[in-house]
Structure formats: structure tokens, C-alpha cells
Short mmCIF file of C-alpha atoms and ligand atoms in Angstrom, two decimals:
data_model
loop_
_atom_site.label_atom_id
_atom_site.label_comp_id
_atom_site.label_asym_id
_atom_site.label_seq_id
_atom_site.Cartn_x
_atom_site.Cartn_y
_atom_site.Cartn_z
CA MET A 10 -2.44 -3.41 23.91
CA ILE A 11 0.76 -2.98 21.99
CA ASN A 12 3.66 -1.43 23.87
CA PRO A 13 3.44 2.61 23.04
CA GLU A 14 7.42 2.81 22.58
CA GLU A 15 7.70 -0.32 20.67
CA PHE A 16 4.93 0.79 18.25
CA LEU A 17 6.56 4.24 17.72
CA GLU A 18 9.95 2.57 16.86
CA PHE A 19 7.89 0.20 14.61
CA VAL A 20 6.42 3.23 12.75
CA LYS A 21 9.69 5.00 12.77
CA ASN A 22 11.35 2.09 11.23
CA ARG A 23 9.13 1.07 8.54
CA ARG A 24 10.69 1.92 4.90
CA SER A 25 9.24 1.72 1.41
CA ILE A 26 10.90 -1.19 -0.17
CA ARG A 27 11.58 -1.61 -3.78
CA VAL A 28 13.95 -4.61 -3.89
CA TYR A 29 12.31 -7.95 -3.06
CA GLN A 30 13.36 -11.54 -2.54
CA ASP A 31 12.14 -13.94 -5.43
CA LYS A 32 9.89 -15.90 -2.80
CA GLN A 33 6.23 -16.28 -2.60
CA ILE A 34 4.15 -14.73 0.13
CA PRO A 35 2.04 -17.42 1.71
CA ASP A 36 -1.65 -17.20 1.71
CA ASN A 37 -2.21 -16.84 5.41
CA GLU A 38 0.09 -13.90 5.38
CA ILE A 39 -1.68 -12.36 2.47
CA GLN A 40 -4.86 -13.06 4.35
CA MET A 41 -3.42 -11.20 7.27
CA ILE A 42 -2.58 -8.19 5.19
CA LEU A 43 -5.92 -8.03 3.49
CA GLU A 44 -7.61 -8.39 7.07
CA ALA A 45 -5.91 -5.48 8.32
CA GLY A 46 -7.11 -3.33 5.51
CA ARG A 47 -10.73 -4.53 6.00
CA TRP A 48 -10.46 -3.47 9.63
CA SER A 49 -9.37 0.15 8.66
CA PRO A 50 -11.78 2.89 9.81
CA SER A 51 -13.84 4.65 7.09
CA ALA A 52 -16.29 7.57 7.24
CA SER A 53 -19.95 6.08 8.36
CA ASN A 54 -18.31 2.76 8.10
CA LYS A 55 -19.12 2.64 4.46
CA GLN A 56 -16.00 0.69 3.80
CA PRO A 57 -15.92 1.88 0.06
CA TRP A 58 -13.18 -0.40 -1.11
CA GLU A 59 -12.05 -3.46 -2.95
CA PHE A 60 -8.90 -5.13 -2.90
CA PHE A 61 -7.23 -6.96 -5.96
CA ILE A 62 -4.56 -9.58 -5.14
CA ILE A 63 -2.35 -9.56 -8.23
CA LYS A 64 0.16 -12.54 -8.39
CA ASP A 65 0.29 -13.02 -12.32
CA LYS A 66 3.62 -12.24 -13.43
CA GLU A 67 2.40 -10.92 -16.96
CA MET A 68 -0.04 -8.49 -15.24
CA LEU A 69 2.68 -7.33 -12.74
CA LYS A 70 4.89 -6.37 -15.60
CA GLU A 71 2.12 -4.57 -17.55
CA ILE A 72 1.24 -2.68 -14.38
CA SER A 73 5.02 -1.95 -13.98
CA LYS A 74 5.18 -0.53 -17.58
CA ASN A 75 2.53 2.00 -16.58
CA ALA A 76 4.08 3.23 -13.46
CA ILE A 77 6.80 5.84 -14.19
CA PHE A 78 8.31 5.24 -10.60
CA GLY A 79 7.31 1.74 -10.06
CA ARG A 80 9.57 -0.27 -12.16
CA HIS A 81 10.22 -2.49 -9.26
CA ILE A 82 6.52 -3.76 -9.35
CA LYS A 83 7.65 -6.35 -12.09
CA ARG A 84 10.19 -7.88 -9.43
CA ALA A 85 7.38 -8.27 -6.69
CA PRO A 86 6.07 -11.81 -6.08
CA LEU A 87 2.50 -9.82 -5.38
CA ALA A 88 0.94 -6.49 -5.37
CA ILE A 89 -2.36 -5.33 -4.02
CA ALA A 90 -4.57 -2.90 -5.76
CA ILE A 91 -6.69 -0.71 -3.58
CA VAL A 92 -9.86 0.59 -5.26
CA GLY A 93 -12.15 3.05 -3.87
CA LYS A 94 -15.79 2.87 -4.75
CA LYS A 95 -16.89 6.19 -5.58
CA ALA A 96 -20.56 5.38 -5.41
CA THR A 97 -20.44 4.08 -1.97
CA SER A 98 -18.91 6.92 -0.38
CA PRO A 99 -18.58 10.02 -3.04
CA ASN A 100 -17.11 12.31 -0.23
CA TYR A 101 -14.41 10.06 1.49
CA TYR A 102 -13.52 7.05 -0.79
CA ILE A 103 -10.00 8.61 -1.06
CA GLN A 104 -9.39 9.19 2.61
CA ASP A 105 -10.78 5.86 3.35
CA THR A 106 -8.70 3.81 0.87
CA SER A 107 -5.49 5.69 2.04
CA LEU A 108 -6.27 4.73 5.40
CA VAL A 109 -6.42 1.08 4.27
CA SER A 110 -3.05 1.35 2.29
CA MET A 111 -1.35 2.43 5.53
CA THR A 112 -2.88 -0.31 7.59
CA MET A 113 -1.80 -2.81 4.97
CA MET A 114 1.79 -1.50 4.90
CA LEU A 115 2.05 -1.64 8.56
CA MET A 116 0.57 -5.20 8.76
CA ALA A 117 3.04 -6.40 6.01
CA TRP A 118 5.90 -4.71 7.87
CA THR A 119 5.33 -6.85 11.20
CA LEU A 120 5.85 -9.96 8.47
CA SER A 121 8.97 -8.46 7.09
CA ILE A 122 7.36 -7.86 3.89
CA GLY A 123 8.20 -4.52 2.16
CA THR A 124 5.84 -2.45 0.30
CA CYS A 125 5.99 0.65 -1.58
CA TRP A 126 2.98 3.27 -2.38
CA THR A 127 2.89 3.71 -6.12
CA GLY A 128 1.59 7.21 -7.00
CA ALA A 129 3.03 7.79 -10.26
CA LEU A 130 0.50 5.46 -12.25
CA ASP A 131 -1.32 5.78 -15.51
CA ARG A 132 -4.60 5.08 -13.66
CA LYS A 133 -6.64 4.94 -16.87
CA LYS A 134 -4.51 2.12 -18.30
CA VAL A 135 -4.20 0.02 -15.11
CA LYS A 136 -7.79 0.37 -14.53
CA GLU A 137 -8.23 -1.03 -17.85
CA LEU A 138 -5.87 -3.92 -17.35
CA LEU A 139 -7.67 -4.83 -13.90
CA GLY A 140 -11.11 -4.42 -15.62
CA LEU A 141 -12.36 -1.73 -13.45
CA ASP A 142 -15.34 0.41 -13.83
CA GLU A 143 -15.35 3.94 -14.58
CA ASN A 144 -16.62 4.77 -11.15
CA ASP A 145 -13.71 2.80 -9.54
CA TYR A 146 -10.90 4.92 -8.24
CA LEU A 147 -7.52 3.15 -8.48
CA LEU A 148 -5.84 4.48 -5.34
CA THR A 149 -2.65 2.69 -5.46
CA VAL A 150 -0.97 -0.68 -6.40
CA LEU A 151 1.01 -2.00 -3.43
CA PRO A 152 3.85 -4.27 -4.39
CA MET A 153 4.99 -6.67 -1.73
CA GLY A 154 7.71 -8.94 -1.21
CA TYR A 155 10.10 -9.92 1.44
CA ILE A 156 12.91 -7.35 2.00
CA LYS A 157 16.21 -8.20 -0.02
CA GLY A 158 19.28 -6.67 1.21
CA ASN A 159 19.68 -3.96 3.56
CA ILE A 160 16.63 -1.71 4.63
CA PRO A 161 17.24 1.61 3.03
CA LYS A 162 18.17 4.34 5.41
CA PRO A 163 15.34 6.78 6.35
CA SER A 164 14.90 9.66 4.60
CA LEU A 165 14.71 13.07 6.22
CA ARG A 166 11.62 14.17 8.11
CA ALA A 167 10.82 17.71 9.24
CA THR A 168 11.15 18.13 12.86
CA LEU A 169 7.95 18.34 15.06
CA ASP A 170 8.99 22.20 15.89
CA GLN A 171 8.62 22.79 12.05
CA ILE A 172 5.39 21.18 11.63
CA THR A 173 3.44 21.58 14.77
CA LYS A 174 1.68 24.72 16.30
CA GLU A 175 0.28 24.92 19.79
CA ILE A 176 -3.07 26.82 20.21
C1 FMN B 207 1.02 9.31 -2.18
C2 FMN B 207 2.42 8.64 -2.36
C3 FMN B 207 2.77 8.40 -3.66
C4 FMN B 207 4.20 7.69 -3.71
N1 FMN B 207 4.50 7.23 -4.98
C5 FMN B 207 5.68 6.54 -5.22
C6 FMN B 207 6.10 6.14 -6.58
O1 FMN B 207 5.35 6.23 -7.38
N2 FMN B 207 7.12 5.38 -6.60
C7 FMN B 207 7.88 5.19 -5.56
O2 FMN B 207 8.79 4.32 -5.57
N3 FMN B 207 7.40 5.59 -4.07
C8 FMN B 207 6.35 6.12 -4.03
N4 FMN B 207 6.24 6.61 -2.86
C9 FMN B 207 6.87 6.38 -1.59
C10 FMN B 207 7.59 7.56 -1.16
O3 FMN B 207 8.40 7.97 -2.07
C11 FMN B 207 8.27 7.36 0.11
O4 FMN B 207 7.19 6.85 1.25
C12 FMN B 207 8.87 8.62 0.88
O5 FMN B 207 9.93 8.91 0.21
C13 FMN B 207 9.32 8.37 2.43
O6 FMN B 207 10.03 7.07 2.75
P1 FMN B 207 9.84 6.01 3.60
O7 FMN B 207 8.44 5.45 3.23
O8 FMN B 207 10.76 4.84 3.39
O9 FMN B 207 9.60 6.48 4.88
C14 FMN B 207 4.80 7.25 -2.59
C15 FMN B 207 4.34 7.65 -1.32
C16 FMN B 207 3.29 8.25 -1.29
C17 FMN B 207 2.59 8.38 0.10
#
């Protein structure tokens, strides 16, 4: 088992990374990130997801154009699009794929690979670019790359007192 204190520190130290080194991520590391995603929990173990590994520079550029706060995507050597399969798990595809995204981000961080959740996406356009079906839900595109420069300072978090209630 992982040391709990170390794990907590690890979780606290992860940051969203938007500046990447111009260096390819080797396949074995990509595989580890995908594998971590694959082992995420899902409701009734339905695993309602598909992952798209995007390395094509033109595609990254096009996706970037359709992400209002995702201009950095075009500078990443890789992005993984996480797609929820609505038909497989109509009630939980968002929860399940969200868990995948966190697992992948944490796995990437162990490899000094920075990621950033892309929320502000023109999903319709990016779905077209990726050739997704109407029933596919594009949860996010996670750009990935080795961290360049300093790791950003943590943004503020509410204190536990502010967000917890004991009953
Ligand atoms: C649902 C969601 C949507 C997000 N959308 C974007 C986005 O479109 N662009 C971006 O640069 N960061 C995006 N982020 C990253 C957040 O800004 C970031 O997680 C938050 O500021 C906390 O910083 P940290 O991840 O470094 O701790 C998103 C994060 C989440 C969870």
C-alpha cells in the first residue's frame, strides 16, 4: 500500500499544467495512464467509456481552437479525450468518466506529466472532429506533457471547517 502521508502530499501537490516541454511522451507511459483510467471504478462496473489518444499536431490545433480556455492544448505533445458511452450506462456515464479523468491525471503526475482538465469546450465541434456518435458524451480533453518551468503555486482551497459538517 502507498504511504498515506505521502499520498496526501502527492494529491495536494498536483497542479493543472498548461505549459509543456516539447518532448514526446513514450508509449509505455501513455499506456500506464490509459491503464490507470481503465481501472477506475464505475457504476455496476459498466465501464461506459472510450479513450482517444491524440498525437496529431493538426488535430490538437483544431481542438485548441474550439476550447475557449484551452489554447495550451495545441502546445501539448499529446491529449487524451475521454468519452462517455451514454447507451452503456445512461445514469452514470458522467460520474464514471469523471473518475477516469482524475485517475489518469494522478497517474500522469507520478510520471512528471502535467495535465489540465478542459471544461470550456465546444463539444459539438470537437465531437465532429473526433468522429464521435451522437450518443457519445465528450467529457473532456486532457492535454498532457512534461512540465515546463516552475509548477504553478496552488490556488486557494476552502478550509475543511468551511466545507464539512459533522452529523
Ligand atoms: C470541470 C473542470 C473544468 C475545467 N476547465 C478548465 C478549462 O477549460 N481550462 C483550464 O485551463 N482549466 C480548466 N480546469 C482546471 C481548473 O482551473 C483547476 O483545476 C483549478 O483552478 C484548480 O487548480 P489545480 O488543478 O492546479 O489545483 C477545469 C477543472 C475542472 C475540474
